[in-house]
Tab-separated table of C-alpha atoms and ligand atoms in Angstrom:
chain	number	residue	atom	x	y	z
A	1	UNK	CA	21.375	-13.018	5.678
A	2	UNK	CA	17.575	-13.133	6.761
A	3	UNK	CA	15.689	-10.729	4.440
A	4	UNK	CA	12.985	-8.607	5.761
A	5	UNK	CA	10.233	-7.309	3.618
A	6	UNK	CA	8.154	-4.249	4.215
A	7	UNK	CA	4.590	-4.492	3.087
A	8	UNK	CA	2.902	-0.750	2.216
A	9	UNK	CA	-0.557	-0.733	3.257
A	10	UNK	CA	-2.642	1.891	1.170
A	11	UNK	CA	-3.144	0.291	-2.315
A	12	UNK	CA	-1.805	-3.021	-1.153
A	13	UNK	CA	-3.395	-4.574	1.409
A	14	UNK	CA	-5.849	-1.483	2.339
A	15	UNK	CA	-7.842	-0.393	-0.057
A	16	UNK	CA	-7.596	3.646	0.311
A	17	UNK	CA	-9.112	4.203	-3.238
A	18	UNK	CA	-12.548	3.202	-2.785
A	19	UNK	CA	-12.722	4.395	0.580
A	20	UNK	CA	-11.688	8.186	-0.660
A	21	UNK	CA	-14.329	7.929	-3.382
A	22	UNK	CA	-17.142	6.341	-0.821
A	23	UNK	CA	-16.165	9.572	1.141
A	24	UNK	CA	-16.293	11.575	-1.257
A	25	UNK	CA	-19.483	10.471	-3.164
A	26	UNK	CA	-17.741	10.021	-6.238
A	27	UNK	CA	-17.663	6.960	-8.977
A	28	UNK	CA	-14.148	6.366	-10.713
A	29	UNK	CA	-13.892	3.230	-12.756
A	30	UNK	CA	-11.248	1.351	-10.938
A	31	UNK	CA	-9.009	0.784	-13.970
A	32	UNK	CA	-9.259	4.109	-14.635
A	33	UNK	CA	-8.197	5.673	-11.902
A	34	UNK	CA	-4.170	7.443	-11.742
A	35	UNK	CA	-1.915	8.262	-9.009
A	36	UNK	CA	-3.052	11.471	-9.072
A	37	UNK	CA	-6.494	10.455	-9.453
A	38	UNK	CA	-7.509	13.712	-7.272
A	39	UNK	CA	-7.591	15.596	-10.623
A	40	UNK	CA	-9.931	13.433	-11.977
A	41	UNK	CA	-12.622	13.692	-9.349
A	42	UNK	CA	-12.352	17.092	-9.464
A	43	UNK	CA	-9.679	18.498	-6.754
A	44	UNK	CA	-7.057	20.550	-7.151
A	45	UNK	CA	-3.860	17.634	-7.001
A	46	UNK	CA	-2.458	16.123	-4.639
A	47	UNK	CA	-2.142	18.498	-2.124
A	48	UNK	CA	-6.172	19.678	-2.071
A	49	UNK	CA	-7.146	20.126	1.824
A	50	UNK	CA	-10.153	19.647	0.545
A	51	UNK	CA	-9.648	15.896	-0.001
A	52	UNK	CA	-8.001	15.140	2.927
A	53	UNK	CA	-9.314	17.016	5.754
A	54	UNK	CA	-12.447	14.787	6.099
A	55	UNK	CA	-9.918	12.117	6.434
A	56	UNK	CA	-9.476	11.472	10.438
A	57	UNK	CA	-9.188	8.907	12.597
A	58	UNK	CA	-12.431	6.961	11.796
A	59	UNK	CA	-11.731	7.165	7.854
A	60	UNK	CA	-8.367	5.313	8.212
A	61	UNK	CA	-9.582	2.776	11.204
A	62	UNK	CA	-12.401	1.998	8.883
A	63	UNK	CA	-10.839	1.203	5.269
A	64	UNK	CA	-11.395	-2.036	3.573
A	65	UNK	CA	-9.374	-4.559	2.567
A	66	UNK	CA	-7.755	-4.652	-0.946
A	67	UNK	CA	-9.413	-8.140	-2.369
A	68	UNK	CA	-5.627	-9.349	-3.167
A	69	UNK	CA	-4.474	-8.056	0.370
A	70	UNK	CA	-5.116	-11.328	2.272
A	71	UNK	CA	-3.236	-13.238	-0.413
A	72	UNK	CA	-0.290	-10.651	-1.077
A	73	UNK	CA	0.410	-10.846	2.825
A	74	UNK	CA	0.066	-14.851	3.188
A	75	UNK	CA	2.472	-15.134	0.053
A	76	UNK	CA	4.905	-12.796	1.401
A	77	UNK	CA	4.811	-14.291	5.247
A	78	UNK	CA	5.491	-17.863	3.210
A	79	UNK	CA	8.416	-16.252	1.744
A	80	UNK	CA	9.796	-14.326	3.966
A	81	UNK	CA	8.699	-15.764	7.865
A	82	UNK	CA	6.365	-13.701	9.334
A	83	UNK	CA	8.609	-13.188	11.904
A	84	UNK	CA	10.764	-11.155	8.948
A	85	UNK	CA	7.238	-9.104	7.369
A	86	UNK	CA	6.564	-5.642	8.693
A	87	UNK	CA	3.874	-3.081	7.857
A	88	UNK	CA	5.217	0.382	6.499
A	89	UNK	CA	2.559	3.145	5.548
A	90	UNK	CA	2.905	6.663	4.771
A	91	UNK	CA	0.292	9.254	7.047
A	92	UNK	CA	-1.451	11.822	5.287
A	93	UNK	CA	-1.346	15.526	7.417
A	94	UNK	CA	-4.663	15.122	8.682
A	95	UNK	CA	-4.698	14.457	12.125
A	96	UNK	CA	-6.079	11.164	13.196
A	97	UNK	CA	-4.372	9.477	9.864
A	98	UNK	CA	-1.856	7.710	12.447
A	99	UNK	CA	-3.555	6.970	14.771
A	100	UNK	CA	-6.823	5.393	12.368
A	101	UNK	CA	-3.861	3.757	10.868
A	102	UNK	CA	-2.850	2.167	13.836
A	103	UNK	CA	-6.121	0.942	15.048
A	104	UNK	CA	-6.726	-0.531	11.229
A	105	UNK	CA	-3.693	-2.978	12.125
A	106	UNK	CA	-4.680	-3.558	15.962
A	107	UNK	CA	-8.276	-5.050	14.502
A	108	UNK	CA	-7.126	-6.289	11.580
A	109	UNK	CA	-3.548	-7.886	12.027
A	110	UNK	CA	-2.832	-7.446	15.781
A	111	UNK	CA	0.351	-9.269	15.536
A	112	UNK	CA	1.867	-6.533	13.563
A	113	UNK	CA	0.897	-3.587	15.798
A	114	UNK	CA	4.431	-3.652	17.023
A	115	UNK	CA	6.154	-4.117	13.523
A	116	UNK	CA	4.432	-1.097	12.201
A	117	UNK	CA	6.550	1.726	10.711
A	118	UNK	CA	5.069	4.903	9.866
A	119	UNK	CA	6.232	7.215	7.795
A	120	UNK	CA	6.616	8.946	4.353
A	121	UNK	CA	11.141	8.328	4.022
A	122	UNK	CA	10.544	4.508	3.290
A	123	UNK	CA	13.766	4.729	1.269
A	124	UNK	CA	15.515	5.794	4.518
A	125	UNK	CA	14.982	2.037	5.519
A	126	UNK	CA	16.327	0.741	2.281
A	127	UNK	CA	19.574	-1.443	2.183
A	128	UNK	CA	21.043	-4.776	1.789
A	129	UNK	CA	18.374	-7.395	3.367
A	130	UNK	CA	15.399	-5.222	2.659
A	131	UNK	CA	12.801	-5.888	0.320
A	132	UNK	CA	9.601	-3.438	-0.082
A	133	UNK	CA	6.242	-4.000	-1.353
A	134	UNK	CA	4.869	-0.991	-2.425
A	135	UNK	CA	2.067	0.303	-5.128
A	136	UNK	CA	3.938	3.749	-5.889
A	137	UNK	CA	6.716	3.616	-8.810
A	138	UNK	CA	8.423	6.489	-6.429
A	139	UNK	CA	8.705	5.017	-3.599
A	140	UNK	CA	10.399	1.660	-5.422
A	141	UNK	CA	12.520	3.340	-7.486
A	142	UNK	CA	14.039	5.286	-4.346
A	143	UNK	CA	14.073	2.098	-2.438
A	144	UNK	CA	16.117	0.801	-4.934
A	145	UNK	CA	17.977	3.746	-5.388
A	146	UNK	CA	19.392	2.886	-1.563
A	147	UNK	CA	20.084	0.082	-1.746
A	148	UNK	CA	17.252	-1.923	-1.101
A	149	UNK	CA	14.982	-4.759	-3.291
A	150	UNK	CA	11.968	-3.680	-3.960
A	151	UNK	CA	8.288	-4.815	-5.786
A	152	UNK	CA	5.977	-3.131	-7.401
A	153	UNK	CA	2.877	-3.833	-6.889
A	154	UNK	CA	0.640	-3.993	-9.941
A	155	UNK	CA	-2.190	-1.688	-9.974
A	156	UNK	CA	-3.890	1.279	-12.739
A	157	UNK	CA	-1.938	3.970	-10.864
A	158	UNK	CA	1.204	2.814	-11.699
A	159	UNK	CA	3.581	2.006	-14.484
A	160	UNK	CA	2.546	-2.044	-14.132
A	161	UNK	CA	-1.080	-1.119	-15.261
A	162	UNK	CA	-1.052	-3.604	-17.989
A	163	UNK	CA	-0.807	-6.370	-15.813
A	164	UNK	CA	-4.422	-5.552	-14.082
A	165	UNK	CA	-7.207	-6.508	-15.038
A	166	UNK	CA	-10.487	-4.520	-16.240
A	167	UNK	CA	-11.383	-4.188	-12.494
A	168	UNK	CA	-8.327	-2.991	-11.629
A	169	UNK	CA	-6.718	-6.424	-10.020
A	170	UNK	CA	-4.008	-8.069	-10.810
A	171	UNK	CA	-2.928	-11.922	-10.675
A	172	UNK	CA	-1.679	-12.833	-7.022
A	173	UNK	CA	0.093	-15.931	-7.766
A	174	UNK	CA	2.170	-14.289	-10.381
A	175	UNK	CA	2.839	-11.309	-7.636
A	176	UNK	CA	4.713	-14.365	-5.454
A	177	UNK	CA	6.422	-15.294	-8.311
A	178	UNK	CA	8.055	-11.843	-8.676
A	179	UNK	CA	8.695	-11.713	-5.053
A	180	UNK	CA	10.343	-15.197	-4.707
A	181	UNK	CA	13.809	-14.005	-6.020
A	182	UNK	CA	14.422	-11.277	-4.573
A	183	UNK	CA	14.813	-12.900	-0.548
A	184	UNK	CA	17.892	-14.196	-2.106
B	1	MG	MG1	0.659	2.538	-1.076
């Protein structure tokens, strides 16, 4: 069976952090920061408006890369075919967020505008065959939970924090190496 992998985009290959804190004018060391990170620049968790309404269509069109994204995405297209690698992001509320979303990929990686899958249920894509690449423990542990393979990222917000470095990165070479089993 031809695996296909699902690559997240917001703390994998887009780097939603610093462009939150940019927006907001805030400074958070990047090893530091948590999932809920929110908190610690002084919202009220994860569902503040407050956070995301400045968030629309520019904010999302405009993000950065992630300096492993380039790498994470060439290792996984050698593994997996391109052909076989789609993009799958969760939208925030705001609106805008899918469509910035959308014209982040059309710039940056035009031939996965069409393999672009948007929404917040990854798990309801999980199952034998599919592999995700994600940066929230949740989301792999539910991908998992149906059915599906998935990796998690390393990064300070999650459980593999230990693996990143004191700028918050973590070693993309060793990321393949994780990833190379499970198309089997
Ligand atoms: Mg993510």
């Amino acid at each position: 069976m031809r695996k296909v992998c699902f690559l997240d985009l917001d703390g994998v290959l887009v780097d939603f952090v610093s462009g939150a804190l940019a927006l907001h004018g805030v400074t958070l060391p990047r090893s530091e920061v948590r999932w809920n990170f929110l908190t610690q620049i002084g919202f009220d968790g994860i569902n503040d408006p407050r956070f995301w309404s400045p968030m629309g269509h520019d904010f999302w069109a405009n993000l950065p890369w992630t300096a492993e994204g380039p790498l994470v995405l060439l290792a996984v297209e050698r593994l997996y075919g391109a052909d076989n690698v789609a993009l799958m992001t969760s939208p925030c509320d705001t609106p805008g967020s899918v469509e910035g979303k959308l014209s982040w990929v059309c710039r940056e990686l035009p031939a996965y505008r069409r393999r672009l899958f948007v929404g917040p249920a990854k798990h309801l894509a999980a199952g034998p065959g599919k592999v995700l690449v994600d940066d929230h423990d949740a989301n792999v542990d539910k991908f998992c939970a149906a059915g599906g393979s998935a990796l998690l990222v390393p990064r300070p917000w999650n459980r593999r924090r230990g693996e990143t470095d004191s700028e918050g990165r973590f070693c993309v070479e060793r990321f393949a190496a994780d990833l190379e089993p499970l198309r089997y």
